[in-house]
Amino acid sequence: MEGKRGIDIPDEELRAVMDNNLFTCSSDNGQSRLPNCSMVSLTRLAVPHLETTKGAIVNVSSIAAQPHLSKDFYYNISKAAVDQLTTQLAGNLILKGIRVNSVNPGATSTEFVTRHAGEEVKQQLKAAWETPDIIPIGRMGKVEDIAKVCKQFYTIPNM
């Protein structure tokens, strides 16, 4: 969507972002879609097992889900939907002994960012992590950082 921002981005882009974050998932190469692996589908498949084991679900959302202005807001909308899905699942599945939480990381160094972020976005991220008031750790997050937080949710015993 070179040069288009905000409301000028076509509806197809919103559909693609929502699809990517809620309804389907990509293979490792980012090209082909895998069936039945959306957050909703995987949750539906996992509930019977999690009910017997009193397990937990941890969704990965984004700090972008929090209310703020953005010129590229379709991603933010999709992550807010992930947060709402998490909230609704948490309220409904706790009655079955299943905890549902989400992790909302900030800028994270991923293959997707490396492949798809434009130079302008990369420069903005670099400026942000060089500003201690914005990103005190002084670097982008790593996938391993998020994994450690997710693991903490799984190790909390159910009541």
PDB file of C-alpha atoms in Angstrom:
ATOM      1  CA  MET A   1       0.000   0.000   0.000  1.00  0.00           C
ATOM      2  CA  GLU A   2       2.751   2.377  -0.979  1.00  0.00           C
ATOM      3  CA  GLY A   3       1.823   5.969  -0.205  1.00  0.00           C
ATOM      4  CA  LYS A   4      -1.686   5.250   1.156  1.00  0.00           C
ATOM      5  CA  ARG A   5      -2.435   5.762   4.822  1.00  0.00           C
ATOM      6  CA  GLY A   6      -5.368   5.719   7.183  1.00  0.00           C
ATOM      7  CA  ILE A   7      -8.814   5.816   5.651  1.00  0.00           C
ATOM      8  CA  ASP A   8      -7.316   5.896   2.139  1.00  0.00           C
ATOM      9  CA  ILE A   9      -6.118   2.306   2.490  1.00  0.00           C
ATOM     10  CA  PRO A  10      -8.558   0.046   0.601  1.00  0.00           C
ATOM     11  CA  ASP A  11     -10.993  -2.267   2.392  1.00  0.00           C
ATOM     12  CA  GLU A  12      -9.117  -5.273   1.007  1.00  0.00           C
ATOM     13  CA  GLU A  13      -6.137  -4.320   3.159  1.00  0.00           C
ATOM     14  CA  LEU A  14      -8.311  -4.255   6.302  1.00  0.00           C
ATOM     15  CA  ARG A  15      -9.698  -7.664   5.371  1.00  0.00           C
ATOM     16  CA  ALA A  16      -6.179  -9.002   4.845  1.00  0.00           C
ATOM     17  CA  VAL A  17      -4.957  -7.671   8.212  1.00  0.00           C
ATOM     18  CA  MET A  18      -8.008  -8.980  10.092  1.00  0.00           C
ATOM     19  CA  ASP A  19      -7.627 -12.311   8.305  1.00  0.00           C
ATOM     20  CA  ASN A  20      -3.969 -12.534   9.268  1.00  0.00           C
ATOM     21  CA  ASN A  21      -4.505 -11.644  12.933  1.00  0.00           C
ATOM     22  CA  LEU A  22      -7.751 -13.481  13.663  1.00  0.00           C
ATOM     23  CA  PHE A  23      -8.902 -15.944  11.040  1.00  0.00           C
ATOM     24  CA  THR A  24      -6.017 -17.739   9.331  1.00  0.00           C
ATOM     25  CA  CYS A  25      -2.320 -18.169   9.743  1.00  0.00           C
ATOM     26  CA  SER A  26       0.583 -18.304   7.376  1.00  0.00           C
ATOM     27  CA  SER A  27       3.156 -20.985   6.926  1.00  0.00           C
ATOM     28  CA  ASP A  28       6.762 -20.180   7.791  1.00  0.00           C
ATOM     29  CA  ASN A  29       7.367 -18.687   4.373  1.00  0.00           C
ATOM     30  CA  GLY A  30       4.498 -16.240   4.841  1.00  0.00           C
ATOM     31  CA  GLN A  31       2.879 -17.302   1.592  1.00  0.00           C
ATOM     32  CA  SER A  32       0.405 -20.137   1.954  1.00  0.00           C
ATOM     33  CA  ARG A  33      -2.480 -20.165   4.389  1.00  0.00           C
ATOM     34  CA  LEU A  34      -2.979 -23.081   6.727  1.00  0.00           C
ATOM     35  CA  PRO A  35      -6.588 -24.147   7.332  1.00  0.00           C
ATOM     36  CA  ASN A  36      -8.228 -24.283  10.768  1.00  0.00           C
ATOM     37  CA  CYS A  37      -5.469 -22.533  12.629  1.00  0.00           C
ATOM     38  CA  SER A  38      -7.090 -19.202  13.454  1.00  0.00           C
ATOM     39  CA  MET A  39      -7.267 -18.047  17.051  1.00  0.00           C
ATOM     40  CA  VAL A  40     -10.941 -18.956  17.079  1.00  0.00           C
ATOM     41  CA  SER A  41     -10.497 -22.360  15.409  1.00  0.00           C
ATOM     42  CA  LEU A  42      -7.557 -23.363  17.584  1.00  0.00           C
ATOM     43  CA  THR A  43      -9.404 -22.287  20.716  1.00  0.00           C
ATOM     44  CA  ARG A  44     -12.458 -24.298  19.695  1.00  0.00           C
ATOM     45  CA  LEU A  45     -10.277 -27.362  19.089  1.00  0.00           C
ATOM     46  CA  ALA A  46      -8.333 -26.925  22.335  1.00  0.00           C
ATOM     47  CA  VAL A  47     -11.239 -26.323  24.736  1.00  0.00           C
ATOM     48  CA  PRO A  48     -12.126 -30.009  25.356  1.00  0.00           C
ATOM     49  CA  HIS A  49      -8.513 -30.819  26.272  1.00  0.00           C
ATOM     50  CA  LEU A  50      -8.020 -27.639  28.284  1.00  0.00           C
ATOM     51  CA  GLU A  51     -11.239 -28.298  30.169  1.00  0.00           C
ATOM     52  CA  THR A  52      -9.976 -31.677  31.390  1.00  0.00           C
ATOM     53  CA  THR A  53      -6.472 -30.393  32.160  1.00  0.00           C
ATOM     54  CA  LYS A  54      -7.577 -26.989  33.491  1.00  0.00           C
ATOM     55  CA  GLY A  55      -5.161 -25.400  31.064  1.00  0.00           C
ATOM     56  CA  ALA A  56      -4.640 -21.857  29.858  1.00  0.00           C
ATOM     57  CA  ILE A  57      -4.753 -19.880  26.628  1.00  0.00           C
ATOM     58  CA  VAL A  58      -2.389 -16.980  25.983  1.00  0.00           C
ATOM     59  CA  ASN A  59      -3.078 -14.851  22.918  1.00  0.00           C
ATOM     60  CA  VAL A  60      -0.439 -12.495  21.556  1.00  0.00           C
ATOM     61  CA  SER A  61      -1.836  -9.087  20.715  1.00  0.00           C
ATOM     62  CA  SER A  62       0.048  -5.784  20.587  1.00  0.00           C
ATOM     63  CA  ILE A  63       0.418  -2.509  22.399  1.00  0.00           C
ATOM     64  CA  ALA A  64      -1.036  -1.103  19.171  1.00  0.00           C
ATOM     65  CA  ALA A  65      -4.435  -2.336  20.397  1.00  0.00           C
ATOM     66  CA  GLN A  66      -4.468   0.429  23.012  1.00  0.00           C
ATOM     67  CA  PRO A  67      -6.303   3.627  22.059  1.00  0.00           C
ATOM     68  CA  HIS A  68      -4.033   6.041  20.241  1.00  0.00           C
ATOM     69  CA  LEU A  69      -3.922   7.788  16.905  1.00  0.00           C
ATOM     70  CA  SER A  70      -2.137   6.110  14.048  1.00  0.00           C
ATOM     71  CA  LYS A  71      -1.986   6.721  10.334  1.00  0.00           C
ATOM     72  CA  ASP A  72      -1.776   2.972   9.721  1.00  0.00           C
ATOM     73  CA  PHE A  73      -4.677   1.964  11.917  1.00  0.00           C
ATOM     74  CA  TYR A  74      -5.885  -1.311  10.353  1.00  0.00           C
ATOM     75  CA  TYR A  75      -3.265  -3.265  12.292  1.00  0.00           C
ATOM     76  CA  ASN A  76      -4.415  -1.508  15.484  1.00  0.00           C
ATOM     77  CA  ILE A  77      -8.041  -2.431  14.754  1.00  0.00           C
ATOM     78  CA  SER A  78      -7.119  -6.104  14.273  1.00  0.00           C
ATOM     79  CA  LYS A  79      -5.152  -6.223  17.526  1.00  0.00           C
ATOM     80  CA  ALA A  80      -8.007  -4.530  19.412  1.00  0.00           C
ATOM     81  CA  ALA A  81     -10.190  -7.353  18.069  1.00  0.00           C
ATOM     82  CA  VAL A  82      -7.705  -9.872  19.500  1.00  0.00           C
ATOM     83  CA  ASP A  83      -7.979  -8.138  22.883  1.00  0.00           C
ATOM     84  CA  GLN A  84     -11.783  -8.236  22.729  1.00  0.00           C
ATOM     85  CA  LEU A  85     -11.708 -11.909  21.719  1.00  0.00           C
ATOM     86  CA  THR A  86      -9.433 -12.589  24.701  1.00  0.00           C
ATOM     87  CA  THR A  87     -11.753 -10.724  27.076  1.00  0.00           C
ATOM     88  CA  GLN A  88     -14.833 -12.580  25.843  1.00  0.00           C
ATOM     89  CA  LEU A  89     -13.121 -15.973  25.924  1.00  0.00           C
ATOM     90  CA  ALA A  90     -11.786 -15.279  29.439  1.00  0.00           C
ATOM     91  CA  GLY A  91     -15.252 -14.505  30.755  1.00  0.00           C
ATOM     92  CA  ASN A  92     -16.807 -17.546  29.109  1.00  0.00           C
ATOM     93  CA  LEU A  93     -14.102 -20.180  29.560  1.00  0.00           C
ATOM     94  CA  ILE A  94     -13.245 -19.477  33.201  1.00  0.00           C
ATOM     95  CA  LEU A  95     -16.460 -21.346  34.055  1.00  0.00           C
ATOM     96  CA  LYS A  96     -14.808 -24.416  32.498  1.00  0.00           C
ATOM     97  CA  GLY A  97     -11.595 -23.855  34.497  1.00  0.00           C
ATOM     98  CA  ILE A  98      -9.690 -22.396  31.535  1.00  0.00           C
ATOM     99  CA  ARG A  99      -7.784 -19.149  32.028  1.00  0.00           C
ATOM    100  CA  VAL A 100      -7.421 -16.845  29.014  1.00  0.00           C
ATOM    101  CA  ASN A 101      -4.942 -13.959  28.899  1.00  0.00           C
ATOM    102  CA  SER A 102      -3.106 -11.946  26.323  1.00  0.00           C
ATOM    103  CA  VAL A 103       0.317 -10.422  26.046  1.00  0.00           C
ATOM    104  CA  ASN A 104       0.534  -7.007  24.367  1.00  0.00           C
ATOM    105  CA  PRO A 105       4.165  -6.392  23.416  1.00  0.00           C
ATOM    106  CA  GLY A 106       5.542  -3.251  21.868  1.00  0.00           C
ATOM    107  CA  ALA A 107       7.847  -3.134  18.858  1.00  0.00           C
ATOM    108  CA  THR A 108       9.303  -6.587  18.390  1.00  0.00           C
ATOM    109  CA  SER A 109      12.032  -7.727  16.046  1.00  0.00           C
ATOM    110  CA  THR A 110      10.446 -10.410  13.878  1.00  0.00           C
ATOM    111  CA  GLU A 111      10.968 -11.745  10.375  1.00  0.00           C
ATOM    112  CA  PHE A 112       7.767  -9.938   9.367  1.00  0.00           C
ATOM    113  CA  VAL A 113       9.190  -6.568  10.475  1.00  0.00           C
ATOM    114  CA  THR A 114      12.473  -7.314   8.732  1.00  0.00           C
ATOM    115  CA  ARG A 115      10.693  -8.258   5.503  1.00  0.00           C
ATOM    116  CA  HIS A 116       7.820  -5.792   5.384  1.00  0.00           C
ATOM    117  CA  ALA A 117       8.551  -2.649   7.383  1.00  0.00           C
ATOM    118  CA  GLY A 118       9.485   0.258   5.180  1.00  0.00           C
ATOM    119  CA  GLU A 119      12.578   2.321   5.793  1.00  0.00           C
ATOM    120  CA  GLU A 120      10.498   5.101   7.394  1.00  0.00           C
ATOM    121  CA  VAL A 121       9.041   2.672   9.957  1.00  0.00           C
ATOM    122  CA  LYS A 122      12.465   1.178  10.684  1.00  0.00           C
ATOM    123  CA  GLN A 123      13.875   4.671  11.307  1.00  0.00           C
ATOM    124  CA  GLN A 124      10.967   5.542  13.634  1.00  0.00           C
ATOM    125  CA  LEU A 125      11.531   2.344  15.610  1.00  0.00           C
ATOM    126  CA  LYS A 126      15.257   3.017  15.847  1.00  0.00           C
ATOM    127  CA  ALA A 127      14.612   6.556  17.132  1.00  0.00           C
ATOM    128  CA  ALA A 128      12.126   5.217  19.685  1.00  0.00           C
ATOM    129  CA  TRP A 129      14.437   2.631  21.203  1.00  0.00           C
ATOM    130  CA  GLU A 130      17.238   5.182  21.369  1.00  0.00           C
ATOM    131  CA  THR A 131      14.970   7.360  23.558  1.00  0.00           C
ATOM    132  CA  PRO A 132      14.943   5.942  27.127  1.00  0.00           C
ATOM    133  CA  ASP A 133      11.651   7.674  27.991  1.00  0.00           C
ATOM    134  CA  ILE A 134       9.923   5.756  25.192  1.00  0.00           C
ATOM    135  CA  ILE A 135      11.639   2.354  25.304  1.00  0.00           C
ATOM    136  CA  PRO A 136      13.687   2.102  28.532  1.00  0.00           C
ATOM    137  CA  ILE A 137      15.279  -1.239  27.573  1.00  0.00           C
ATOM    138  CA  GLY A 138      16.993   0.507  24.633  1.00  0.00           C
ATOM    139  CA  ARG A 139      16.121  -2.085  21.981  1.00  0.00           C
ATOM    140  CA  MET A 140      13.251  -3.714  20.207  1.00  0.00           C
ATOM    141  CA  GLY A 141      11.677  -6.672  21.921  1.00  0.00           C
ATOM    142  CA  LYS A 142      12.652 -10.175  20.888  1.00  0.00           C
ATOM    143  CA  VAL A 143      10.375 -13.119  20.258  1.00  0.00           C
ATOM    144  CA  GLU A 144      12.132 -14.845  23.167  1.00  0.00           C
ATOM    145  CA  ASP A 145      11.040 -12.000  25.486  1.00  0.00           C
ATOM    146  CA  ILE A 146       7.409 -12.591  24.594  1.00  0.00           C
ATOM    147  CA  ALA A 147       7.791 -16.362  24.975  1.00  0.00           C
ATOM    148  CA  LYS A 148       9.094 -15.916  28.545  1.00  0.00           C
ATOM    149  CA  VAL A 149       6.059 -13.830  29.489  1.00  0.00           C
ATOM    150  CA  CYS A 150       3.673 -16.340  27.889  1.00  0.00           C
ATOM    151  CA  LYS A 151       5.344 -19.152  29.813  1.00  0.00           C
ATOM    152  CA  GLN A 152       4.631 -17.335  33.071  1.00  0.00           C
ATOM    153  CA  PHE A 153       0.897 -17.456  32.332  1.00  0.00           C
ATOM    154  CA  TYR A 154       1.090 -21.220  31.788  1.00  0.00           C
ATOM    155  CA  THR A 155       2.941 -21.854  35.037  1.00  0.00           C
ATOM    156  CA  ILE A 156       0.377 -20.111  37.271  1.00  0.00           C
ATOM    157  CA  PRO A 157      -1.712 -22.856  38.902  1.00  0.00           C
ATOM    158  CA  ASN A 158      -5.477 -22.713  38.462  1.00  0.00           C
ATOM    159  CA  MET A 159      -7.565 -22.092  41.520  1.00  0.00           C
TER     160      MET A 159
END
